[in-house]
Coordinates of C-alpha atoms and ligand atoms in Angstrom, one line a residue:
X1 CA 163.9 32.7 121.2
X2 CA 167.1 32.4 119.4
X3 CA 169.8 34.6 120.8
X4 CA 172.3 34.1 118.0
X5 CA 171.9 34.1 114.3
X6 CA 174.7 33.0 112.2
X7 CA 174.1 34.1 108.8
X8 CA 176.7 33.4 106.0
X9 CA 177.2 36.7 104.4
X10 CA 176.2 35.5 100.9
X11 CA 172.8 36.0 100.2
X12 CA 171.9 37.2 103.9
X13 CA 172.2 41.0 102.9
X14 CA 169.5 42.2 105.6
X15 CA 171.6 40.9 108.1
X16 CA 174.9 41.9 107.2
X17 CA 176.9 44.7 108.9
X18 CA 177.5 48.1 107.4
X19 CA 180.0 49.1 104.6
X20 CA 183.0 46.7 105.1
X21 CA 180.7 43.6 105.5
X22 CA 181.1 42.3 101.9
X23 CA 184.8 41.2 103.0
X24 CA 183.5 39.7 106.2
X25 CA 182.8 36.3 106.8
X26 CA 180.5 34.8 108.8
X27 CA 178.7 36.9 111.4
X28 CA 177.4 36.0 114.8
X29 CA 175.1 38.3 116.5
X30 CA 174.9 37.8 120.4
X31 CA 172.7 39.6 122.7
X32 CA 174.1 41.3 125.9
X33 CA 173.1 39.2 129.0
X34 CA 174.4 41.8 131.5
X35 CA 175.7 45.3 131.5
X36 CA 177.6 47.5 134.3
X37 CA 176.2 50.6 135.6
X38 CA 177.3 53.3 133.8
X39 CA 180.8 55.1 134.5
X40 CA 180.6 58.3 136.6
X41 CA 181.8 60.6 133.9
X42 CA 180.0 61.8 130.7
X43 CA 181.5 62.0 127.3
X44 CA 184.3 59.6 126.2
X45 CA 185.3 58.1 129.5
X46 CA 184.8 54.2 129.5
X47 CA 187.6 52.8 127.7
X48 CA 189.0 49.2 128.6
X49 CA 187.6 46.2 130.6
X50 CA 190.0 43.5 132.3
X51 CA 188.6 40.2 134.1
X52 CA 190.0 38.8 137.2
X53 CA 189.4 35.3 138.2
X54 CA 189.0 34.6 141.7
X55 CA 191.6 31.8 142.6
X56 CA 189.3 29.5 144.1
X57 CA 185.8 30.7 143.9
X58 CA 184.6 31.6 140.4
X59 CA 181.3 33.6 141.7
X60 CA 183.7 36.0 143.0
X61 CA 185.6 36.9 140.1
X62 CA 185.8 40.6 139.3
X63 CA 185.2 42.9 135.9
X64 CA 187.7 46.0 136.4
X65 CA 186.9 48.9 133.6
X66 CA 188.8 52.1 133.3
X67 CA 187.1 55.7 133.6
X68 CA 189.4 58.1 131.6
X69 CA 188.0 60.8 133.6
X70 CA 188.1 59.3 137.0
X71 CA 189.5 55.9 138.5
X72 CA 189.6 52.3 138.2
X73 CA 186.0 50.9 138.6
X74 CA 185.5 47.4 140.1
X75 CA 182.4 45.6 139.2
X76 CA 180.9 42.2 140.0
X77 CA 179.7 40.1 137.3
X78 CA 176.2 41.2 137.5
X79 CA 177.4 44.7 136.6
X80 CA 177.0 46.2 139.8
X81 CA 180.0 48.2 141.1
X82 CA 181.9 47.4 144.0
X83 CA 184.1 50.4 144.3
X84 CA 186.3 52.9 142.3
X85 CA 190.0 52.9 143.2
X86 CA 192.5 55.9 142.8
X87 CA 189.5 58.0 141.7
X88 CA 191.8 60.6 139.9
X89 CA 194.3 58.5 138.3
X90 CA 192.6 58.8 134.8
X91 CA 193.3 55.2 133.7
X92 CA 193.2 54.4 130.1
X93 CA 193.8 50.4 129.6
X94 CA 193.9 47.9 132.3
X95 CA 195.0 44.1 132.4
X96 CA 195.5 41.5 135.0
X97 CA 199.1 39.9 135.9
X98 CA 198.5 36.7 137.8
X99 CA 201.2 35.1 140.5
X100 CA 203.4 38.0 140.7
X101 CA 206.1 37.2 143.3
X102 CA 205.8 39.9 146.2
X103 CA 207.2 39.6 149.6
X104 CA 207.8 35.9 148.9
X105 CA 203.9 35.5 148.2
X106 CA 202.1 35.2 144.8
X107 CA 200.1 38.2 144.4
X108 CA 197.6 39.1 141.4
X109 CA 197.9 42.5 140.1
X110 CA 196.0 44.8 138.0
X111 CA 198.1 47.1 135.9
X112 CA 196.7 50.5 133.9
X113 CA 198.3 53.2 132.1
X114 CA 197.3 56.6 133.7
X115 CA 197.2 60.3 133.0
X116 CA 196.6 62.3 135.9
X117 CA 198.3 65.8 135.6
X118 CA 201.1 65.0 138.0
X119 CA 201.2 61.2 137.5
X120 CA 201.6 59.9 133.9
X121 CA 202.7 56.4 133.6
X122 CA 201.5 53.1 135.0
X123 CA 199.8 52.0 138.3
X124 CA 199.5 48.6 139.8
X125 CA 197.2 47.3 142.6
X126 CA 197.4 43.9 144.2
X127 CA 194.2 42.0 144.5
X128 CA 193.6 39.8 147.4
X129 CA 191.5 37.2 147.7
X130 CA 188.5 38.9 149.0
X131 CA 188.6 40.9 145.9
X132 CA 189.9 44.1 147.3
X133 CA 192.5 46.3 145.4
X134 CA 195.2 48.0 147.0
X135 CA 197.4 50.5 145.3
X136 CA 201.0 48.7 145.2
X137 CA 202.7 51.2 142.9
X138 CA 206.3 52.1 144.1
X139 CA 206.6 56.1 144.3
X140 CA 202.9 56.4 143.2
X141 CA 203.2 55.9 139.1
X142 CA 205.9 53.7 137.3
X143 CA 207.4 56.3 134.7
X144 CA 207.5 55.0 130.9
X145 CA 208.5 56.7 127.6
X146 CA 210.7 59.1 129.5
X147 CA 207.6 60.6 131.5
X148 CA 205.3 60.9 128.3
X149 CA 201.9 59.6 128.5
X150 CA 201.2 56.0 127.6
X151 CA 198.0 54.9 126.0
X152 CA 197.5 51.0 126.0
X153 CA 198.8 48.2 128.3
X154 CA 198.9 44.6 128.5
X155 CA 200.5 42.1 130.9
X156 CA 202.7 39.1 129.9
X157 CA 203.8 36.3 132.0
X158 CA 206.8 34.5 130.7
X159 CA 205.8 30.9 131.7
X160 CA 209.3 29.6 131.3
X161 CA 211.0 31.8 133.8
X162 CA 207.9 33.0 135.6
X163 CA 208.9 36.6 135.4
X164 CA 206.3 39.2 134.8
X165 CA 206.1 42.2 132.4
X166 CA 204.0 44.6 130.8
X167 CA 204.1 46.3 127.7
X168 CA 203.1 49.9 127.2
X169 CA 202.1 51.3 123.6
X170 CA 202.3 55.2 123.1
X171 CA 200.3 57.4 120.5
X172 CA 203.5 57.7 118.4
X173 CA 203.8 54.0 117.8
X174 CA 206.4 53.2 120.5
X175 CA 206.2 50.1 122.5
X176 CA 208.2 49.5 125.7
X177 CA 208.3 46.4 127.6
X178 CA 208.9 46.5 131.4
X179 CA 209.9 43.9 133.8
X180 CA 207.9 44.1 136.9
X181 CA 209.8 44.0 140.4
X182 CA 209.3 43.5 143.9
X183 CA 210.6 46.9 145.4
X184 CA 210.1 45.9 149.0
X185 CA 207.5 47.0 151.4
X186 CA 204.7 45.2 149.5
X187 CA 205.5 47.9 146.5
X188 CA 206.1 47.1 142.7
X189 CA 208.5 49.0 140.5
X190 CA 209.7 48.2 137.0
X191 CA 212.3 48.6 134.5
X192 CA 212.2 49.0 130.7
X193 CA 214.0 46.0 129.2
X194 CA 213.0 46.2 125.4
X195 CA 211.8 48.8 123.1
X196 CA 209.5 47.9 120.0
X197 CA 207.8 50.2 117.2
X198 CA 204.7 50.1 114.9
X199 CA 204.5 53.0 112.3
X200 CA 201.6 55.1 113.8
X201 CA 199.0 55.7 116.6
X202 CA 198.6 52.4 118.3
X203 CA 196.8 51.5 121.7
X204 CA 195.3 48.0 122.1
X205 CA 197.6 45.2 122.7
X206 CA 197.5 41.6 124.4
X207 CA 200.1 39.1 125.1
X208 CA 199.8 35.5 124.7
X209 CA 201.5 34.0 127.7
X210 CA 201.4 30.3 126.8
X211 CA 202.7 30.8 123.1
X212 CA 204.9 33.7 123.7
X213 CA 203.2 36.3 121.2
X214 CA 202.5 39.9 121.6
X215 CA 199.9 41.7 119.4
X216 CA 199.7 45.3 119.0
X217 CA 196.7 47.1 117.2
X218 CA 197.9 49.9 115.0
X219 CA 194.8 51.8 114.8
X220 CA 194.5 52.7 111.1
X221 CA 196.6 49.9 109.8
X222 CA 195.9 46.4 111.5
X223 CA 197.2 44.0 114.0
X224 CA 200.8 43.2 114.5
X225 CA 202.5 40.1 116.1
X226 CA 205.9 40.5 118.0
X227 CA 207.8 37.8 120.0
X228 CA 206.8 38.5 123.6
X229 CA 210.0 37.3 125.5
X230 CA 212.4 40.2 126.6
X231 CA 215.3 38.8 124.2
X232 CA 212.9 38.3 121.2
X233 CA 213.5 39.7 118.0
X234 CA 212.3 43.3 117.4
X235 CA 210.8 42.5 114.0
X236 CA 207.1 42.3 113.9
X237 CA 204.5 41.0 111.2
X238 CA 201.1 42.3 110.2
X239 CA 199.0 39.5 110.6
X240 CA 195.3 41.3 110.1
X241 CA 195.0 44.5 108.2
X242 CA 192.3 47.3 108.0
X243 CA 190.0 46.7 105.1
X244 CA 190.1 42.9 105.2
X245 CA 187.5 41.0 106.3
X246 CA 185.7 43.9 107.5
X247 CA 188.3 44.9 110.2
X248 CA 187.7 48.9 110.2
X249 CA 189.7 51.4 111.6
X250 CA 190.3 52.3 114.5
X251 CA 191.3 49.1 115.6
X252 CA 190.8 49.2 119.4
X253 CA 191.1 46.5 122.0
X254 CA 192.5 43.0 121.7
X255 CA 192.0 39.9 123.9
X256 CA 192.8 36.4 123.8
X257 CA 190.3 33.4 124.3
X258 CA 192.6 30.6 125.8
X259 CA 191.6 27.1 125.0
X260 CA 193.2 24.0 125.3
X261 CA 196.0 22.6 123.2
X262 CA 197.4 25.9 122.0
X263 CA 194.0 26.8 120.2
X264 CA 191.5 29.6 121.0
X265 CA 191.0 33.1 119.4
X266 CA 192.6 36.7 119.0
X267 CA 189.5 39.0 118.9
X268 CA 189.8 42.6 118.0
X269 CA 187.6 45.5 118.2
X270 CA 186.7 47.0 115.0
X271 CA 185.8 50.4 116.0
X272 CA 184.6 51.6 112.7
X273 CA 182.2 48.7 112.1
X274 CA 181.1 48.4 115.8
X275 CA 182.2 44.6 115.5
X276 CA 184.7 42.2 116.9
X277 CA 187.0 40.2 114.4
X278 CA 187.8 36.6 115.4
X279 CA 191.1 35.3 114.2
X280 CA 192.5 31.7 115.3
X281 CA 195.1 32.0 118.1
X282 CA 197.3 29.5 116.7
X283 CA 199.8 29.5 113.4
X284 CA 199.1 32.0 110.9
X285 CA 196.2 33.7 113.0
X286 CA 193.8 33.1 110.3
X287 CA 190.3 35.2 110.0
X288 CA 187.4 33.0 111.3
X289 CA 184.3 35.3 111.6
X290 CA 182.8 38.5 113.0
X291 CA 180.8 39.2 116.2
X292 CA 178.3 41.8 115.8
X293 CA 176.4 42.1 118.7
X294 CA 172.4 43.1 118.5
X295 CA 170.2 45.0 120.4
X296 CA 167.8 43.1 123.1
X297 CA 166.7 44.0 126.2
X298 CA 170.0 45.6 126.5
X299 CA 171.2 48.0 123.8
X300 CA 173.6 47.3 121.0
X301 CA 177.2 48.2 121.2
X302 CA 178.4 51.6 119.2
X303 CA 182.1 52.9 118.6
X304 CA 183.5 49.6 120.5
X305 CA 186.9 50.5 122.5
X306 CA 188.5 48.0 125.0
X307 CA 187.2 44.1 125.1
X308 CA 188.2 41.3 127.2
X309 CA 187.4 37.6 127.3
X310 CA 187.8 34.6 129.6
X311 CA 186.9 31.0 128.7
X312 CA 186.6 29.9 132.5
X313 CA 183.2 30.2 134.5
X314 CA 182.5 33.1 136.5
X315 CA 179.2 34.0 137.9
X316 CA 176.4 31.8 137.7
X317 CA 175.1 33.8 134.9
X318 CA 178.5 32.9 132.9
X319 CA 179.2 29.3 133.5
X320 CA 180.9 29.0 130.2
X321 CA 183.1 32.2 129.7
X322 CA 182.1 35.6 129.2
X323 CA 183.2 38.4 126.4
X324 CA 183.2 42.3 127.7
X325 CA 183.0 45.1 125.6
X326 CA 183.2 48.9 125.9
X327 CA 180.0 50.6 124.6
X328 CA 180.7 54.0 123.3
X329 CA 177.1 54.9 123.2
X330 CA 175.1 53.6 126.4
X331 CA 171.2 53.9 125.7
X332 CA 170.9 54.2 129.6
X333 CA 173.0 57.0 130.3
X334 CA 176.7 57.3 130.4
X335 CA 179.3 54.8 128.7
X336 CA 179.3 51.4 130.0
X337 CA 180.6 47.9 129.5
X338 CA 178.3 45.2 128.2
X339 CA 178.5 41.3 129.0
X340 CA 178.0 38.4 126.5
X341 CA 177.7 34.8 127.3
X342 CA 180.7 33.2 125.4
X343 CA 178.3 30.5 124.0
X344 CA 176.4 32.8 122.5
X345 CA 179.4 34.5 120.8
X346 CA 180.5 30.9 119.9
X347 CA 177.8 29.8 117.9
X348 CA 178.5 26.7 116.1
X349 CA 181.6 27.8 115.0
X350 CA 183.9 28.5 118.0
X351 CA 184.9 26.1 120.7
X352 CA 183.5 26.6 124.5
X353 CA 186.2 25.3 126.5
X354 CA 185.6 26.4 130.4
X355 CA 187.7 23.8 131.8
X356 CA 190.9 24.8 130.3
X357 CA 193.3 26.7 132.7
X358 CA 195.8 28.8 131.0
X359 CA 199.5 28.2 132.3
X360 CA 200.6 30.9 135.0
X361 CA 197.5 31.8 136.3
X362 CA 197.2 29.6 139.2
X363 CA 199.3 29.9 142.2
X364 CA 201.1 26.8 141.3
X365 CA 204.2 26.5 139.1
X366 CA 207.8 27.7 139.4
X367 CA 208.5 30.0 142.0
X368 CA 208.3 33.8 140.9
X369 CA 211.7 35.7 140.5
Ligands
CA401 CA1 192.3 54.4 120.5
CA402 CA1 175.8 45.9 116.3
CA403 CA1 175.0 51.0 122.9
CA404 CA1 190.6 52.4 123.7

């Protein structure tokens, strides 16, 4: 059975996505191969996934997912839940920073925006080689936006200096870049080093460590591109607009598929059309195609929110990369995350490059400072 149907939009009306599809290009229709168990809380709870790649054993890689009404859920790549950490922190977005220098060692960090009543800001967990997460946040929460509630977050590692950062995005469109620092005693703290801005509510963001870009999704407007370096210019450029190529508000999660030679893809969650727009990672980020998952043994995705992708092998079920997306209406209960084999997403148009290791991910390289 064909898992994917690739249809040129012209003359393929029956296969086209809903209203904005006339402006979309090719549409790829993968079927989910796995899904996580539903989050513990009802209503709008699941939001943003992140994939942690195990340093030596791909099959022990993990999927992290936020439950906005609970904690940070840790899943195996078959969708089973291993644990929930910080069960009352109410995380919104989550991302991974590899190889952070902590106590003279390199440690992988999970970083999330949180909004518990008395703890608004960012939390950091250290991930050990067994896949256990331990809260490493100095003072319990890192303050951002002068104590206001952050919305989106993404990590950035400057490959020239080895320094680790996160960007937080706020509901007013404000953006802060924070440098992560070893606070001693196995704890991590941060300091704001730069401020950026978009014009209205924004959440989804992703940094391209290798090419040095930050992308921010302004929900009703489109995708902005900024220099990610802490000393970079503050002026951004709108590289994708709502209304073009089927990109439909709200623009939500962003993620990057890394391939060799600076190639790959920027993928945006187009919540209003329940689809994902795929842009070239390099150059002017030209639009390439749209991913519109379809129902199979696992239900289709709706009101898509956060998204994460890796080109690398993880479990035996996903030997050539996996795309993970939030499903706003899970037919099996509370919201959850759906997992797609990257080869089904790539079809004949996109690269499948599981051998490429993005810089900064491993434990080699310049010593962190
Ligand atoms: Ca949002
Ligand atoms: Ca669909
Ligand atoms: Ca669904
Ligand atoms: Ca979201």
